[in-house]
Amino acid sequence: MSFSHDELCRRTGARDRSLREKVMSLDEAAALVPDGASVGIGGSTLSRTPLAMIWALIRARRRGLVCARGISSSEGELLFASGTSQHLITSWFSLGIVWGVSRIMRAYTESNRARFEEWSHLAIGLRFRAGAMGVPFLPMRSMLGSDVLARLPDARVIDCPFTGERLALVPALNPDIALIHVQRCDAYGNAQIDGLPFMDLDLALAANRVILTTERIVSNDQIRRRPDQTKIPFFAVDAVVEAPFGCAPHECYGIYEPFFDHLDDYAAALKPDPEQGMRDYLDRHFYEPQSWTDYLDRIGLPALLDAARRGKSIYDD
Amino acid sequence: MSFSHDELCRRTGARDRSLREKVMSLDEAAALVPDGASVGIGGSTLSRTPLAMIWALIRARRRGLVCARGISSSEGELLFASGTSQHLITSWFSLGIVWGVSRIMRAYTESNRARFEEWSHLAIGLRFRAGAMGVPFLPMRSMLGSDVLARLPDARVIDCPFTGERLALVPALNPDIALIHVQRCDAYGNAQIDGLPFMDLDLALAANRVILTTERIVSNDQIRRRPDQTKIPFFAVDAVVEAPFGCAPHECYGIYEPFFDHLDDYAAALKPDPEQGMRDYLDRHFYEPQSWTDYLDRIGLPALLDAARRGKSIYDD
Amino acid sequence: MTIDAALPCTASELLAVMSARLLRDGEVVFAGVGIPLLAATLAQRLHGPGLTILFEGGTIGAYVEPGQLPPSTNEQRCTRRANMVLGSTDVLLLLQRGYVDVGFMGGAQIDRYGNLNSSFIGSPQRPATRLPGSGGGNDIASLTRMIVAMKHEKRRFVERVDFVTSPGFLDGENSRRDAGLTAGGMFRVVTDLGLLGFDEHSKRMTLLAVHAGVSAAEVQANTGFELAMATELPVTEPPTDNELAVLRHLDPDRLYTA
Amino acid sequence: MTIDAALPCTASELLAVMSARLLRDGEVVFAGVGIPLLAATLAQRLHGPGLTILFEGGTIGAYVEPGQLPPSTNEQRCTRRANMVLGSTDVLLLLQRGYVDVGFMGGAQIDRYGNLNSSFIGSPQRPATRLPGSGGGNDIASLTRMIVAMKHEKRRFVERVDFVTSPGFLDGENSRRDAGLTAGGMFRVVTDLGLLGFDEHSKRMTLLAVHAGVSAAEVQANTGFELAMATELPVTEPPTDNELAVLRHLDPDRLYTA
């Protein structure tokens, strides 16, 4: 996932970066992701997770994806348990304070059925940033002296040629594909992101291909009215998919908060027998639904309305 | 202007980063800038130039400032000709396509009375970024093979420990002081910037002290309503000065465009005898005015209204 | 636990109150989710209106609302009424740049030199338990002065952590600095039994104070290595009614303080 | 100049029209102020509605309005109706990342290997003339495929530039790549006399075409070094009435094309 400048430029030069409409369906976008691809996942934890796209990839029975995300949550469990990925590069992988340690993460990693490659949160961010900047590495001052660094053959330690200080160097991470969910973008892929951007700007520029899912597709005129609100440029984007509530049951800043009741039920269903519980959940919410709308319908209209009411409250004074 | 991490943290730790009001006058802010200080200047060319603060420093007869800016224009001429600075670190220094090569820049550099230290535009930006990130350097792929790099003892060339590629390393630039003009900020220094941000976000975090001038001081409540519009955090800011038309005769995005007629007159006045022309201009517009308002009055109300009308037009559909 | 009997509050509430007292008005604190977030918010409401709270998700100047505690530090409710929102890489870089006074985290396992483990119980190759990992923990502990709040149990306070996820003083003495970690280091560990610090030279964990009704022997008995003891061992002021009232107002559902 | 007599347009207008023809619809072009900005905008209006124009000031997808030409690429009028605005460091990094197809600049002095000088006439220590410097020129020329538009004069086309501000092929052959510049390189030089390129192997400047009424000998006579000549030397199509009409509509005040 780290390339020479020749290879990086060759790959990028081969992409169609012209101003063109690239709106498609979830299934069409999923077809852009081959088995074994390296995939950067936007958002963080329960926020702006590109769940609709992950849902489509799991339904398409994609295999062998090497995934990377700053912080991972239930989407990581779904990727492991569905057999879509056996390798997740992240800084933290669990459900968190409300629902406890991920039993799926434990089951798959402790039995070595899947790999949780741990970097510090800043290290993941700087790896995407190096990828976005077109440099092979970036220097940093954390991870030094820790066992986290000791277990990472891809990182290096140097003495600074300017100050003589010890520095860690982390290699660029240029995923084959980035999956990013945004509040709005136009048909060309000019995307606006409200609230927490996480690592998505760097991820979008680092990846060799970007699939955007969006709550709403807006006109290019609307984008051009406030170009300083555009966070991802169209020429870095290869697919635009309109997916309302595309992060459910996670949140999309300013539009809906996490679906707490659904997540409570999900965690509870996994408690007695995580793997059987996950199989049942995948059947009911991933394999059986006829469409993304059907998926949302199974989560339930009351839950959608409640999450949306809480989501919009961020703009109350 | 580049420090060990110990020194960088010592300097930053010594700053009062508490949430406190820091509104003051131009003169009070100018007193925060000692002779010989290294000063990062925000904006670029004719845009969001912190002219009011530069005006105050020239009036205060400050001496020996080492200035740095991505691209420099008439403010660089004023700093050289007033004797405020004899050393400008920048990528480009002139008046540009409309007004031609800077005669002041030529007069001072060709006679070695002042130094124009030339880096590439990206190099200046990455030096500020390294300073903002708290690392001693950043790698880049331009400047290699050029005489620009050959004349810069502070830059280095390495073979990448990951790819073996040749890379240039540019050292962090952490100015003692940053001068930045914004459209609005609160009394604590939380700043919003509309339009082109140039290098100001990195510059603000890189500097050891930040003086903000602003078109308008707004309430902290207004800032907290849209925290994702804040571009500079209050704890990096040491002074807030309300200076309407604080970039005149340069522009402030969305509020006023450059004062073209005034700049035409300025360039014309400098043509016959640049140094005498500049002395006269400094007297009339820098030393004689009783106040910033008086400075603006000498530029003239019609010019202000015209620049403001053109400035606001960016938001017309 | 004896503490519960001795005090009208849960162990978690005790941790929150005692660590909130360590935060001074005007400081910039980088807080993790759970007790740290709650304690920082408590300090903000009690004595630190000018305390600036940063979250890993990208929040500067958080002002978390009562009963609206986030499930992590990455959700929108972390940003409500905040002063600024920025990328997670950029907020973590503020630590590296030196803008942060205090890092504040919880801990699963800690050793005599303040090294924290949140990655593996047992060997990394065949762990008994795979824990959630570093998150920003390693970055925070590597770059700033640390306060850790955790339950005081023998299995959590060990001679040597199974895995150094977030560095304390590594092997003690100058080993942290020799590793290239020139900034920060462990400052305080707040537990339900007492308050601990680290010896200036040896960097060994030192008991600085005990909570009401707790003896030094009891603290040692719940610690998996020999603690250094401060020459004087004061007893901390128990949580006041006001502290508990504000705390319970912030977390009425005991989301963090169960 | 004979050209002016031969064509109903100024030399600058000729440069703008001829270089606009080199830009293809759908390309991403990083344009400097002056002729490059004007020519890119002309191409956008004539045959490249999907041409994406980037400016150093931080503009992506510029759509400059007739009669509203900016004094540099750093003012707000560069951004009107643009698709995105970002920091100048970040827009320059797009070159390094490989997103840009063509870099497009003017030039003060160029040599046989396409090296550009915009810093010093004479020695850097005691220059006869201190020029404005690189700006983003060095970055653009170092990182992407370049088109240069400039007046064809002997004093501007020299054997070796006094100072390499923006690298072309340095000393020719593989020297550019050996210096670590693995991407881009000089592609075309558009002048008021003709169109020039660079030999694939020697990297020497080569005359590819002449404008109407100009002979190869005349081009050589205005060049300070020996030009390589293409085996065939076509004559370029003169600017059409439509091209000139649109161009003059864009720059009615002849701000760039005087």
Coordinates of C-alpha atoms in Angstrom, one line a residue, chain D residues 48-173:
Chain D
G48 CA -12.4 22.4 -22.9
P49 CA -15.5 22.8 -20.8
G50 CA -14.2 19.9 -18.7
L51 CA -10.7 21.4 -18.4
T52 CA -9.8 21.8 -14.7
I53 CA -7.7 24.9 -13.9
L54 CA -5.7 25.0 -10.7
F55 CA -4.0 28.1 -9.2
E56 CA -1.2 28.3 -6.7
G57 CA -3.2 30.6 -4.5
G58 CA -5.4 27.6 -3.7
T59 CA -8.1 27.3 -6.3
I60 CA -9.4 24.1 -7.9
G61 CA -11.7 24.3 -11.0
A62 CA -11.3 28.0 -11.6
Y63 CA -13.8 29.7 -14.0
V64 CA -12.4 33.2 -14.5
E65 CA -14.9 35.8 -15.7
P66 CA -14.4 38.0 -18.7
G67 CA -12.8 41.4 -17.7
Q68 CA -12.2 40.1 -14.2
L69 CA -8.6 38.9 -14.6
P70 CA -6.8 38.8 -11.3
P71 CA -3.5 40.6 -10.5
S72 CA -2.0 37.3 -9.4
T73 CA -3.4 33.8 -8.7
N74 CA -3.9 34.6 -5.1
E75 CA -6.9 36.9 -5.1
Q76 CA -10.6 36.2 -4.6
R77 CA -11.5 36.7 -8.2
C78 CA -9.5 33.5 -8.9
T79 CA -12.0 31.6 -6.9
R80 CA -15.4 32.8 -8.2
R81 CA -17.5 29.8 -9.3
A82 CA -14.5 27.5 -8.5
N83 CA -15.2 24.0 -7.3
M84 CA -12.9 24.1 -4.3
V85 CA -10.6 26.4 -2.4
L86 CA -7.8 25.1 -0.3
G87 CA -4.4 26.1 1.2
S88 CA -1.5 27.0 -1.1
T89 CA 0.6 24.3 0.4
D90 CA -2.1 21.7 -0.2
V91 CA -2.8 22.8 -3.8
L92 CA 0.9 22.5 -4.5
L93 CA 1.0 19.1 -2.9
L94 CA -1.5 17.9 -5.5
L95 CA 1.4 18.3 -8.0
Q96 CA 3.5 16.0 -5.9
R97 CA 0.7 13.5 -5.5
G98 CA 0.4 13.2 -9.3
Y99 CA -3.1 14.7 -9.8
V100 CA -2.0 17.3 -12.3
D101 CA -1.6 16.6 -16.0
V102 CA 0.0 19.8 -17.1
G103 CA 1.9 22.7 -15.6
F104 CA 1.7 26.0 -17.5
M105 CA 4.0 29.0 -16.9
G106 CA 5.5 32.0 -18.5
G107 CA 9.3 32.4 -18.6
A108 CA 11.9 35.1 -18.4
Q109 CA 14.9 33.1 -19.5
I110 CA 15.2 29.5 -20.8
D111 CA 18.0 27.3 -22.0
R112 CA 18.5 24.5 -24.4
Y113 CA 17.4 21.9 -21.8
G114 CA 14.3 23.9 -20.8
N115 CA 15.7 25.1 -17.5
L116 CA 14.0 28.3 -16.5
N117 CA 15.4 31.3 -14.7
S118 CA 13.2 33.8 -12.8
S119 CA 15.7 34.6 -10.1
F120 CA 18.9 36.3 -11.2
I121 CA 20.3 37.9 -14.3
G122 CA 24.0 37.7 -13.8
S123 CA 25.6 36.1 -10.8
P124 CA 23.4 35.4 -7.7
Q125 CA 26.1 37.1 -5.6
R126 CA 26.1 40.4 -7.5
P127 CA 23.2 40.2 -9.9
A128 CA 22.7 42.7 -12.7
T129 CA 19.0 42.1 -12.0
R130 CA 17.2 40.4 -9.1
L131 CA 14.1 38.8 -10.6
P132 CA 10.9 38.0 -8.5
G133 CA 12.0 34.4 -7.9
S134 CA 10.4 30.9 -8.1
G135 CA 7.0 31.3 -6.5
G136 CA 5.5 27.9 -7.2
G137 CA 7.5 27.7 -10.5
N138 CA 10.1 25.4 -9.2
D139 CA 7.5 23.1 -7.7
I140 CA 5.4 23.0 -10.8
A141 CA 8.4 22.4 -13.1
S142 CA 9.8 19.8 -10.7
L143 CA 6.6 17.7 -10.5
T144 CA 4.6 17.8 -13.7
R145 CA 4.7 18.0 -17.5
M146 CA 5.3 21.6 -18.5
I147 CA 4.2 24.0 -21.1
V148 CA 6.0 27.3 -21.2
A149 CA 4.8 30.4 -23.1
M150 CA 7.3 33.2 -23.6
K151 CA 8.5 35.8 -26.1
H152 CA 11.1 34.4 -28.5
E153 CA 14.2 36.6 -28.0
K154 CA 17.9 35.8 -28.2
R155 CA 18.5 37.2 -24.7
R156 CA 15.7 34.9 -23.3
F157 CA 16.7 31.7 -25.2
V158 CA 20.3 31.2 -23.9
E159 CA 22.8 28.3 -24.0
R160 CA 22.7 28.0 -20.2
V161 CA 20.5 30.0 -17.8
D162 CA 22.3 32.1 -15.3
F163 CA 20.4 30.3 -12.5
V164 CA 18.2 27.2 -12.6
T165 CA 15.1 28.4 -10.7
S166 CA 12.7 25.9 -12.3
P167 CA 14.3 22.7 -13.5
G168 CA 13.8 21.6 -17.1
F169 CA 16.0 18.7 -18.1
L170 CA 19.0 20.2 -16.2
D171 CA 22.1 19.0 -18.2
G172 CA 20.1 16.9 -20.6
E173 CA 19.8 13.1 -21.1

